[in-house]
CSV table of C-alpha atoms in Angstrom, one decimal:
chain,number,residue,atom,x,y,z
A,1,MET,CA,9.3,7.7,19.6
A,2,SER,CA,6.4,6.2,21.4
A,3,THR,CA,6.6,3.3,23.9
A,4,THR,CA,4.4,1.3,21.5
A,5,VAL,CA,6.8,1.7,18.6
A,6,LYS,CA,9.8,0.7,20.8
A,7,THR,CA,8.1,-2.3,22.1
A,8,ILE,CA,7.2,-3.5,18.6
A,9,GLU,CA,10.7,-3.0,17.2
A,10,ASN,CA,12.4,-4.9,20.0
A,11,GLN,CA,10.1,-7.9,19.9
A,12,PRO,CA,11.6,-11.2,18.6
A,13,ALA,CA,10.4,-12.4,15.2
A,14,CYS,CA,7.2,-14.3,15.3
A,15,THR,CA,7.7,-17.3,13.0
A,16,SER,CA,4.3,-19.0,13.3
A,17,LEU,CA,2.0,-16.6,11.6
A,18,ALA,CA,0.9,-19.0,8.8
A,19,SER,CA,-1.0,-22.1,9.9
A,20,ASP,CA,1.5,-24.5,8.2
A,21,GLY,CA,4.6,-22.8,9.5
A,22,THR,CA,5.6,-21.3,6.1
A,23,LYS,CA,6.0,-17.6,5.4
A,24,ASN,CA,2.7,-15.8,5.4
A,25,LEU,CA,2.4,-14.4,1.8
A,26,LEU,CA,-0.4,-12.0,3.0
A,27,LEU,CA,2.3,-9.8,4.6
A,28,GLU,CA,3.7,-9.0,1.2
A,29,THR,CA,0.6,-6.9,0.6
A,30,PHE,CA,1.8,-4.3,3.0
A,31,ASP,CA,3.6,-1.3,1.3
A,32,MET,CA,6.7,-1.1,3.5
A,33,GLU,CA,7.9,2.0,1.7
A,34,GLU,CA,4.8,3.9,2.8
A,35,ILE,CA,4.9,2.4,6.3
A,36,LEU,CA,8.5,3.6,6.7
A,37,ASN,CA,7.6,7.1,5.5
A,38,CYS,CA,5.7,7.6,8.8
A,39,MET,CA,8.1,9.6,11.0
A,40,HIS,CA,6.2,9.0,14.2
A,41,CYS,CA,6.1,12.8,14.7
A,42,GLY,CA,2.6,12.9,16.3
A,43,PHE,CA,1.1,15.6,14.1
A,44,CYS,CA,-1.7,13.1,13.4
A,45,LEU,CA,-2.7,12.6,17.0
A,46,PRO,CA,-4.9,15.7,17.6
A,47,SER,CA,-6.8,15.0,14.4
A,48,CYS,CA,-7.6,11.4,15.2
A,49,PRO,CA,-11.1,11.0,16.8
A,50,THR,CA,-10.4,7.6,18.4
A,51,TYR,CA,-7.1,8.9,19.9
A,52,ARG,CA,-8.8,12.0,21.3
A,53,GLN,CA,-11.5,9.7,22.9
A,54,THR,CA,-9.1,7.2,24.4
A,55,GLY,CA,-5.6,8.6,24.6
A,56,ARG,CA,-4.3,5.2,23.5
A,57,GLU,CA,-1.4,5.0,21.2
A,58,SER,CA,-2.7,1.9,19.5
A,59,TYR,CA,-5.9,3.9,18.6
A,60,SER,CA,-3.9,6.6,16.8
A,61,PRO,CA,-2.7,6.6,13.1
A,62,ARG,CA,0.9,6.6,14.3
A,63,GLY,CA,0.3,3.6,16.7
A,64,ARG,CA,-1.6,1.7,14.1
A,65,ILE,CA,1.2,2.1,11.5
A,66,ALA,CA,3.7,0.9,14.1
A,67,LEU,CA,1.6,-2.2,14.6
A,68,MET,CA,1.3,-2.7,10.8
A,69,LYS,CA,5.1,-2.5,10.7
A,70,GLY,CA,5.5,-5.1,13.4
A,71,VAL,CA,3.1,-7.5,11.6
A,72,ALA,CA,4.7,-6.9,8.2
A,73,LYS,CA,8.2,-7.6,9.6
A,74,GLU,CA,6.7,-10.8,11.4
A,75,GLN,CA,7.5,-9.4,14.8
A,76,LEU,CA,3.8,-9.4,15.8
A,77,PRO,CA,1.0,-11.9,15.1
A,78,ILE,CA,-2.1,-11.1,13.1
A,79,ASP,CA,-4.2,-11.7,16.2
A,80,ALA,CA,-7.5,-10.4,17.8
A,81,GLU,CA,-5.7,-7.4,19.3
A,82,PHE,CA,-4.3,-6.4,16.0
A,83,GLU,CA,-7.8,-6.8,14.4
A,84,LYS,CA,-9.4,-4.7,17.2
A,85,ASN,CA,-7.0,-1.8,16.7
A,86,MET,CA,-7.3,-1.8,12.9
A,87,PHE,CA,-11.1,-1.9,12.9
A,88,ALA,CA,-11.5,0.7,15.7
A,89,CYS,CA,-10.3,3.2,13.1
A,90,LEU,CA,-13.1,5.3,11.5
A,91,GLY,CA,-11.0,5.7,8.3
A,92,CYS,CA,-11.9,9.4,8.3
A,93,ARG,CA,-8.4,10.2,6.8
A,94,ALA,CA,-8.1,13.4,8.9
A,95,CYS,CA,-4.5,12.2,9.7
A,96,GLU,CA,-3.7,12.5,5.9
A,97,THR,CA,-4.5,16.2,6.0
A,98,ALA,CA,-2.3,16.6,9.1
A,99,CYS,CA,0.6,14.4,8.0
A,100,PRO,CA,3.7,16.4,6.9
A,101,ALA,CA,5.1,13.4,5.2
A,102,GLY,CA,2.0,12.7,3.1
A,103,VAL,CA,1.6,9.1,4.3
A,104,PRO,CA,-1.5,7.6,2.5
A,105,TYR,CA,-3.0,6.2,5.8
A,106,GLY,CA,-6.3,5.4,4.1
A,107,SER,CA,-4.8,2.8,1.8
A,108,LEU,CA,-2.6,1.4,4.7
A,109,ILE,CA,-5.5,0.8,7.0
A,110,GLU,CA,-7.5,-0.8,4.1
A,111,THR,CA,-4.5,-3.1,3.5
A,112,ALA,CA,-4.3,-4.0,7.2
A,113,ARG,CA,-7.9,-5.0,7.2
A,114,VAL,CA,-7.5,-7.1,4.0
A,115,VAL,CA,-4.6,-9.0,5.8
A,116,VAL,CA,-6.8,-9.5,8.9
A,117,GLU,CA,-9.8,-10.9,6.9
A,118,GLN,CA,-7.8,-13.0,4.5
A,119,ASN,CA,-5.9,-14.5,7.5
A,120,LYS,CA,-9.1,-15.3,9.3
A,121,LYS,CA,-10.5,-17.0,6.2
A,122,LYS,CA,-7.7,-19.5,6.3
A,123,TYR,CA,-9.0,-20.9,9.6
A,124,LYS,CA,-12.8,-20.4,9.5
A,125,LYS,CA,-15.7,-19.5,7.3
A,126,PRO,CA,-16.8,-15.9,7.6
A,127,PRO,CA,-20.0,-15.3,9.7
A,128,LEU,CA,-23.3,-15.7,7.9
A,129,VAL,CA,-24.2,-12.0,8.3
A,130,ARG,CA,-20.9,-10.9,6.8
A,131,ARG,CA,-21.4,-13.2,3.8
A,132,MET,CA,-24.9,-12.0,3.3
A,133,VAL,CA,-23.9,-8.3,3.3
A,134,PHE,CA,-20.8,-8.5,1.2
A,135,LYS,CA,-21.7,-11.3,-1.2
A,136,HIS,CA,-25.5,-11.5,-1.4
A,137,LEU,CA,-26.7,-7.9,-0.8
A,138,PHE,CA,-24.4,-5.0,-1.9
A,139,PRO,CA,-23.3,-6.5,-5.2
A,140,HIS,CA,-26.9,-6.9,-6.3
A,141,PRO,CA,-28.7,-3.5,-6.8
A,142,GLN,CA,-32.1,-5.2,-7.3
A,143,ARG,CA,-31.9,-6.8,-3.8
A,144,ILE,CA,-31.1,-3.4,-2.3
A,145,LYS,CA,-34.1,-1.9,-4.0
A,146,ALA,CA,-36.2,-4.8,-2.7
A,147,LEU,CA,-35.0,-4.0,0.8
A,148,GLY,CA,-35.8,-0.4,0.2
A,149,THR,CA,-39.4,-1.4,-0.8
A,150,ALA,CA,-39.7,-3.3,2.4
A,151,LEU,CA,-38.6,-0.3,4.4
A,152,TRP,CA,-41.2,1.8,2.4
A,153,VAL,CA,-43.9,-0.6,3.3
A,154,ALA,CA,-43.0,-0.4,7.0
A,155,GLN,CA,-43.3,3.4,6.8
A,156,ALA,CA,-46.4,3.6,4.6
A,157,SER,CA,-48.3,1.0,6.6
A,158,GLY,CA,-47.6,2.7,9.9
A,159,LEU,CA,-45.6,-0.3,11.2
A,160,GLN,CA,-42.5,1.9,11.9
A,161,LYS,CA,-44.6,4.4,14.0
A,162,PHE,CA,-46.4,1.5,15.8
A,163,ALA,CA,-43.1,-0.1,16.7
A,164,ASN,CA,-41.8,3.1,18.0
A,165,ARG,CA,-44.9,3.9,20.0
A,166,THR,CA,-45.2,0.5,21.6
A,167,GLY,CA,-41.5,0.0,22.2
A,168,MET,CA,-41.4,-3.0,19.9
A,169,ILE,CA,-38.6,-1.2,18.0
A,170,HIS,CA,-36.3,-2.1,20.9
A,171,MET,CA,-36.4,-5.7,19.8
A,172,LEU,CA,-33.8,-4.5,17.2
A,173,PRO,CA,-30.2,-4.0,18.3
A,174,LYS,CA,-29.8,-0.6,20.0
A,175,PRO,CA,-27.8,1.0,17.1
A,176,MET,CA,-30.4,0.1,14.6
A,177,ALA,CA,-33.3,1.0,16.8
A,178,GLU,CA,-31.9,4.5,17.3
A,179,MET,CA,-30.7,5.0,13.7
A,180,GLN,CA,-34.2,4.3,12.2
A,181,GLN,CA,-35.4,7.5,13.9
A,182,ALA,CA,-33.2,9.4,11.5
A,183,VAL,CA,-34.5,7.8,8.4
A,184,LYS,CA,-36.9,10.1,6.5
A,185,LYS,CA,-39.6,9.1,4.1
A,186,ILE,CA,-38.4,6.5,1.5
A,187,ALA,CA,-39.5,6.9,-2.1
A,188,SER,CA,-42.2,4.4,-3.2
A,189,PRO,CA,-41.5,1.8,-5.9
A,190,LEU,CA,-44.0,3.6,-8.1
A,191,GLU,CA,-42.1,6.9,-7.7
A,192,ARG,CA,-38.8,5.3,-8.5
A,193,LYS,CA,-40.3,3.8,-11.7
A,194,LYS,CA,-41.2,7.2,-12.9
A,195,ARG,CA,-37.6,8.3,-13.3
A,196,LYS,CA,-36.6,8.9,-16.9
A,197,PRO,CA,-33.2,7.5,-18.1
A,198,VAL,CA,-32.1,11.0,-19.3
A,199,LEU,CA,-32.8,14.5,-18.0
A,200,ASN,CA,-32.2,17.1,-20.6
A,201,ALA,CA,-30.3,20.3,-20.0
A,202,GLU,CA,-32.7,23.2,-19.4
A,203,LYS,CA,-30.6,25.6,-21.4
A,204,GLU,CA,-27.7,25.3,-23.8
A,205,LYS,CA,-26.0,21.9,-23.1
A,206,LEU,CA,-22.5,22.3,-21.8
A,207,PHE,CA,-21.8,18.7,-20.8
A,208,THR,CA,-23.3,15.2,-20.7
A,209,VAL,CA,-22.8,13.8,-17.2
A,210,GLY,CA,-23.5,10.4,-15.8
A,211,LEU,CA,-25.0,10.4,-12.3
A,212,PHE,CA,-23.5,7.8,-10.0
A,213,THR,CA,-26.6,6.9,-8.0
A,214,GLY,CA,-25.0,4.6,-5.5
A,215,CYS,CA,-26.7,1.6,-3.9
A,216,VAL,CA,-28.3,2.6,-0.5
A,217,MET,CA,-28.2,6.3,-1.7
A,218,ASP,CA,-30.7,5.6,-4.5
A,219,VAL,CA,-33.1,3.9,-2.1
A,220,MET,CA,-33.0,5.9,1.2
A,221,PHE,CA,-32.0,9.2,-0.5
A,222,TYR,CA,-33.7,8.8,-3.9
A,223,GLU,CA,-35.0,12.4,-3.8
A,224,THR,CA,-31.5,13.7,-3.1
A,225,ASN,CA,-30.4,12.0,-6.4
A,226,GLN,CA,-33.3,13.6,-8.2
A,227,ALA,CA,-32.5,17.0,-6.7
A,228,THR,CA,-28.9,16.6,-7.8
A,229,ALA,CA,-30.0,15.8,-11.4
A,230,ARG,CA,-32.3,18.9,-11.4
A,231,LEU,CA,-29.5,21.2,-10.3
A,232,LEU,CA,-27.2,19.9,-12.9
A,233,SER,CA,-29.9,20.1,-15.6
A,234,LYS,CA,-30.6,23.7,-14.6
A,235,ALA,CA,-26.8,24.5,-14.8
A,236,GLY,CA,-26.6,23.2,-18.4
A,237,CYS,CA,-25.9,19.5,-18.1
A,238,GLU,CA,-27.7,16.6,-19.8
A,239,VAL,CA,-27.9,14.0,-16.9
A,240,VAL,CA,-27.8,10.3,-17.7
A,241,PHE,CA,-28.9,7.7,-15.2
A,242,VAL,CA,-26.3,5.1,-16.4
A,243,GLU,CA,-27.6,1.5,-16.6
A,244,ASN,CA,-25.8,-1.4,-14.9
A,245,GLN,CA,-23.9,0.7,-12.4
A,246,ALA,CA,-23.2,-1.0,-9.0
A,247,CYS,CA,-22.2,-0.1,-5.5
A,248,CYS,CA,-19.0,1.9,-5.4
A,249,GLY,CA,-17.2,-0.8,-3.4
A,250,ALA,CA,-16.3,1.5,-0.5
A,251,LEU,CA,-17.9,-0.6,2.2
A,252,HIS,CA,-16.0,-3.7,0.9
A,253,ALA,CA,-12.7,-1.9,0.7
A,254,HIS,CA,-13.0,-0.5,4.2
A,255,SER,CA,-14.0,-3.9,5.6
A,256,GLY,CA,-11.1,-5.9,4.2
A,257,GLU,CA,-13.0,-7.3,1.2
A,258,LEU,CA,-10.8,-5.9,-1.5
A,259,ASP,CA,-11.6,-8.6,-4.0
A,260,GLY,CA,-15.3,-7.7,-3.8
A,261,ALA,CA,-14.5,-4.0,-4.1
A,262,ILE,CA,-12.5,-4.7,-7.3
A,263,GLU,CA,-15.3,-6.6,-8.9
A,264,LEU,CA,-17.7,-3.7,-8.2
A,265,ALA,CA,-15.2,-1.3,-9.6
A,266,LYS,CA,-14.9,-3.2,-12.8
A,267,ARG,CA,-18.7,-3.2,-13.2
A,268,ASN,CA,-18.8,0.6,-12.8
A,269,ILE,CA,-15.9,1.2,-15.1
A,270,GLU,CA,-17.6,-0.9,-17.8
A,271,ALA,CA,-21.0,0.8,-17.3
A,272,PHE,CA,-19.6,4.3,-17.6
A,273,GLU,CA,-17.3,3.5,-20.5
A,274,LYS,CA,-20.4,2.4,-22.5
A,275,ALA,CA,-22.2,5.6,-21.4
A,276,ASN,CA,-19.4,7.7,-22.8
A,277,VAL,CA,-20.2,10.8,-20.6
A,278,ASP,CA,-18.0,13.9,-20.1
A,279,TYR,CA,-18.2,13.6,-16.3
A,280,ILE,CA,-19.2,11.0,-13.7
A,281,VAL,CA,-20.9,12.9,-10.9
A,282,ASN,CA,-21.8,11.8,-7.4
A,283,ASN,CA,-23.3,13.4,-4.3
A,284,ALA,CA,-21.9,11.2,-1.6
A,285,GLY,CA,-18.5,12.0,-0.1
A,286,GLY,CA,-17.7,8.4,0.8
A,287,CYS,CA,-18.7,7.0,-2.6
A,288,GLY,CA,-16.8,9.8,-4.4
A,289,ALA,CA,-13.6,9.0,-2.5
A,290,ALA,CA,-13.8,5.4,-3.4
A,291,LEU,CA,-14.5,6.2,-7.1
A,292,LYS,CA,-11.4,8.4,-7.2
A,293,ASP,CA,-9.3,5.7,-5.7
A,294,TYR,CA,-10.2,3.0,-8.3
A,295,HIS,CA,-6.8,3.2,-10.0
A,296,HIS,CA,-5.1,2.3,-6.7
A,297,TRP,CA,-7.0,-0.9,-6.5
A,298,PHE,CA,-5.5,-2.3,-9.7
A,299,HIS,CA,-1.8,-1.8,-9.1
A,300,ASP,CA,-1.1,-5.4,-10.2
A,301,ASP,CA,-3.3,-5.2,-13.3
A,302,PRO,CA,-2.0,-2.7,-15.9
A,303,GLU,CA,-4.9,-3.1,-18.3
A,304,TRP,CA,-7.6,-2.4,-15.7
A,305,LYS,CA,-5.4,0.3,-14.0
A,306,GLU,CA,-5.3,2.2,-17.3
A,307,ARG,CA,-9.1,1.9,-17.7
A,308,ALA,CA,-9.6,2.9,-14.0
A,309,MET,CA,-7.4,6.0,-14.5
A,310,ALA,CA,-9.5,7.1,-17.4
A,311,PHE,CA,-12.6,6.6,-15.2
A,312,VAL,CA,-11.1,8.5,-12.3
A,313,ALA,CA,-10.2,11.5,-14.5
A,314,LYS,CA,-14.0,12.0,-15.1
A,315,VAL,CA,-15.2,11.7,-11.5
A,316,ARG,CA,-16.5,14.9,-9.9
A,317,ASP,CA,-18.4,15.6,-6.7
A,318,ALA,CA,-21.6,17.4,-7.5
A,319,ASN,CA,-20.3,20.4,-5.4
A,320,GLU,CA,-17.2,20.5,-7.5
A,321,LEU,CA,-19.0,20.6,-10.9
A,322,LEU,CA,-21.7,23.0,-9.8
A,323,ALA,CA,-19.1,25.4,-8.5
A,324,GLU,CA,-17.4,25.4,-12.0
A,325,LEU,CA,-20.6,25.8,-14.0
A,326,PRO,CA,-22.4,29.1,-14.6
A,327,PRO,CA,-23.9,30.2,-11.3
A,328,LEU,CA,-27.5,29.2,-10.6
A,329,THR,CA,-30.1,31.7,-9.4
A,330,PHE,CA,-31.5,30.9,-6.0
A,331,LYS,CA,-34.5,32.2,-4.1
A,332,PRO,CA,-33.8,34.0,-0.8
A,333,LEU,CA,-33.6,31.9,2.3
A,334,HIS,CA,-33.6,33.7,5.6
A,335,ALA,CA,-32.0,31.2,7.9
A,336,ARG,CA,-28.9,30.6,10.0
A,337,VAL,CA,-26.9,27.9,8.2
A,338,THR,CA,-23.8,25.9,9.1
A,339,TYR,CA,-21.9,23.2,7.2
A,340,GLN,CA,-20.4,19.9,8.5
A,341,ASP,CA,-17.7,18.5,6.2
A,342,SER,CA,-17.9,14.9,5.0
A,343,CYS,CA,-14.5,13.4,5.9
A,344,HIS,CA,-14.1,11.7,2.6
A,345,LEU,CA,-15.1,14.8,0.7
A,346,ALA,CA,-12.7,17.1,2.7
A,347,HIS,CA,-9.8,14.8,3.6
A,348,GLY,CA,-10.2,12.2,0.9
A,349,GLN,CA,-11.0,14.5,-2.1
A,350,GLY,CA,-9.9,17.9,-0.9
A,351,VAL,CA,-13.3,19.4,-1.7
A,352,ARG,CA,-13.9,22.1,1.0
A,353,ASN,CA,-14.5,25.5,-0.5
A,354,GLN,CA,-17.0,24.5,-3.2
A,355,PRO,CA,-19.9,23.6,-0.8
A,356,ARG,CA,-19.4,26.7,1.2
A,357,GLN,CA,-19.2,28.8,-2.0
A,358,LEU,CA,-22.6,27.3,-3.1
A,359,LEU,CA,-24.2,27.9,0.3
A,360,ARG,CA,-23.0,31.5,0.4
A,361,SER,CA,-24.5,32.1,-3.0
A,362,ILE,CA,-28.0,31.7,-1.5
A,363,PRO,CA,-29.5,35.2,-0.9
A,364,GLY,CA,-30.5,35.9,2.7
A,365,ILE,CA,-28.7,33.1,4.5
A,366,GLU,CA,-26.6,33.8,7.6
A,367,TYR,CA,-23.7,31.4,7.2
A,368,ILE,CA,-21.9,30.4,10.4
A,369,GLU,CA,-18.7,28.4,10.2
A,370,LEU,CA,-18.8,25.3,12.4
A,371,GLU,CA,-15.8,24.8,14.7
A,372,ASN,CA,-13.9,21.7,13.7
A,373,ALA,CA,-16.2,21.2,10.8
A,374,ASP,CA,-13.9,18.6,9.2
A,375,SER,CA,-13.6,16.4,12.3
A,376,CYS,CA,-15.5,13.1,11.9
A,377,CYS,CA,-19.1,12.9,13.1
A,378,GLY,CA,-18.7,9.2,13.9
A,379,SER,CA,-20.8,7.8,11.1
A,380,ALA,CA,-18.0,6.3,8.9
A,381,GLY,CA,-20.0,3.9,6.7
A,382,ILE,CA,-21.4,1.3,9.1
A,383,TYR,CA,-19.0,2.3,12.0
A,384,ASN,CA,-22.0,3.7,13.9
A,385,LEU,CA,-23.6,0.2,13.8
A,386,ILE,CA,-20.6,-1.9,14.7
A,387,GLN,CA,-18.7,0.5,17.0
A,388,TYR,CA,-21.8,2.1,18.5
A,389,GLU,CA,-20.4,3.4,21.8
A,390,MET,CA,-17.3,5.0,20.3
A,391,SER,CA,-19.4,6.5,17.4
A,392,MET,CA,-21.9,8.1,19.9
A,393,GLN,CA,-19.1,9.6,22.0
A,394,ILE,CA,-17.6,11.2,18.8
A,395,LEU,CA,-21.1,12.4,17.8
A,396,ASP,CA,-21.8,14.0,21.2
A,397,ASP,CA,-18.5,15.9,21.0
A,398,LYS,CA,-19.5,17.1,17.5
A,399,MET,CA,-22.9,18.2,18.7
A,400,GLU,CA,-21.3,20.5,21.3
A,401,HIS,CA,-19.8,22.5,18.5
A,402,VAL,CA,-23.0,22.3,16.4
A,403,LYS,CA,-25.0,23.8,19.3
A,404,LYS,CA,-22.7,26.8,19.6
A,405,THR,CA,-23.6,27.9,16.0
A,406,LYS,CA,-27.3,28.2,17.0
A,407,ALA,CA,-28.0,27.2,13.3
A,408,GLN,CA,-31.4,26.4,12.1
A,409,ILE,CA,-30.1,24.3,9.2
A,410,LEU,CA,-27.1,21.9,9.5
A,411,VAL,CA,-25.9,21.0,6.0
A,412,THR,CA,-23.7,18.1,5.0
A,413,SER,CA,-22.6,16.3,1.8
A,414,ASN,CA,-22.8,12.6,2.6
A,415,PRO,CA,-25.7,10.3,3.4
A,416,GLY,CA,-24.1,8.6,6.3
A,417,CYS,CA,-23.1,12.0,7.8
A,418,LEU,CA,-26.7,13.2,7.3
A,419,LEU,CA,-28.2,10.3,9.2
A,420,GLN,CA,-25.6,10.7,12.0
A,421,MET,CA,-26.3,14.4,12.3
A,422,ARG,CA,-30.0,13.8,12.4
A,423,GLN,CA,-29.4,11.3,15.2
A,424,GLY,CA,-27.3,13.9,17.0
A,425,ILE,CA,-30.1,16.5,16.7
A,426,ILE,CA,-32.5,13.9,18.2
A,427,ARG,CA,-30.1,13.0,21.0
A,428,GLU,CA,-29.8,16.7,21.9
A,429,GLY,CA,-33.6,17.2,21.7
A,430,LEU,CA,-33.2,19.9,19.0
A,431,GLN,CA,-35.8,18.6,16.5
A,432,ASP,CA,-37.9,21.8,16.9
A,433,LYS,CA,-35.0,24.1,16.4
A,434,MET,CA,-32.7,22.5,13.8
A,435,GLU,CA,-32.8,20.3,10.8
A,436,ALA,CA,-30.1,18.4,9.0
A,437,VAL,CA,-30.2,18.6,5.2
A,438,HIS,CA,-28.1,17.3,2.3
A,439,ILE,CA,-26.6,20.2,0.4
A,440,MET,CA,-28.2,19.1,-2.8
A,441,ASP,CA,-31.6,19.0,-1.2
A,442,LEU,CA,-31.2,22.5,0.2
A,443,LEU,CA,-30.0,24.0,-3.1
A,444,ASP,CA,-32.9,22.3,-4.9
A,445,ARG,CA,-35.3,23.7,-2.3
A,446,VAL,CA,-34.2,27.3,-3.1
A,447,LEU,CA,-33.8,26.8,-6.9
């Protein structure tokens, strides 16, 4: 047993966690049964990116669970140190794959962050930026589209190039200044308006699928959504762009804003119930993992949990469904290709073989397996913006493995991973030798 665990268990009870001296009801949200299932065996340690970087027990899954146990038993306070350790986690869930006891670490870390945020709200109002992001931006698709239009204007007018050329871009915080280099051309408002609500199957219709377009995904990666729809159509699916869908809620859930995540989940469940499709298909590993977790968010609401379970039963990653459908015919591609797993696709959803199967079905490619392909690239939602230094350390380690493949095309299945890997290519000066591509875009390219 680690020193950290011993220290926590031997501490006297902390009786002043709630501001009024009463029992802190927040602590009842912890699932003690799952916390106690952690055997502190250490199998998770080699799989944890933050532990590998720091060697600190409190930056490991085992250590964080021990801290949760201390807080849940009122032996430790919900203080700044607890918050720091919980939010330093990428939430990549690689520890779940490694854990012999099957501890659902992803849900435990989300609960810990809910406890942190709810506890803070008792004493002070959340910062303006946080309120803007979680209450006034992501729950409103039209506002995200408006932000996308502003980004398109910056690109189309040459403002982005001017800012980069003159150094004005460095007026932005460093993480944002660097990340914008990885953002490719954004679809214009006119191009987005051209999309038809339904794309018919190109041959005999096998299924009707609703495409989960996402929030940021449908603005910054609009063409990836279109490519996904074309692939599904070619494979025999009628593709419906379901109205009134919203953000998946992953960003809220990972940031301790579970109430907001639940509201978004309800909106999506209602929207896809009305659409009455056979499958709900997405092309973003992080979004897909959240969609498949909806039923866990309603454990205290039997009616919504039942509806969520029916929703989850229909959710498929685009790689999953395309691998099950009649194989598509691709044009030859003579290139050296490697694949970087999306953490939430591999560890969260267990989808590993299907993307590789699809890539290997392209004639002419030389497929090279990437060492530690399922280790996190450091993107993790907005982690690369709020934990920039740690994120870049993890990315630099990942790029050492990428360089060994000598690949010309680096493929991934998640928008955040795609931006992060593009940034890694820029950091290594490999822009003329390698490109990072979403798998749906690559498959569409050779269709």
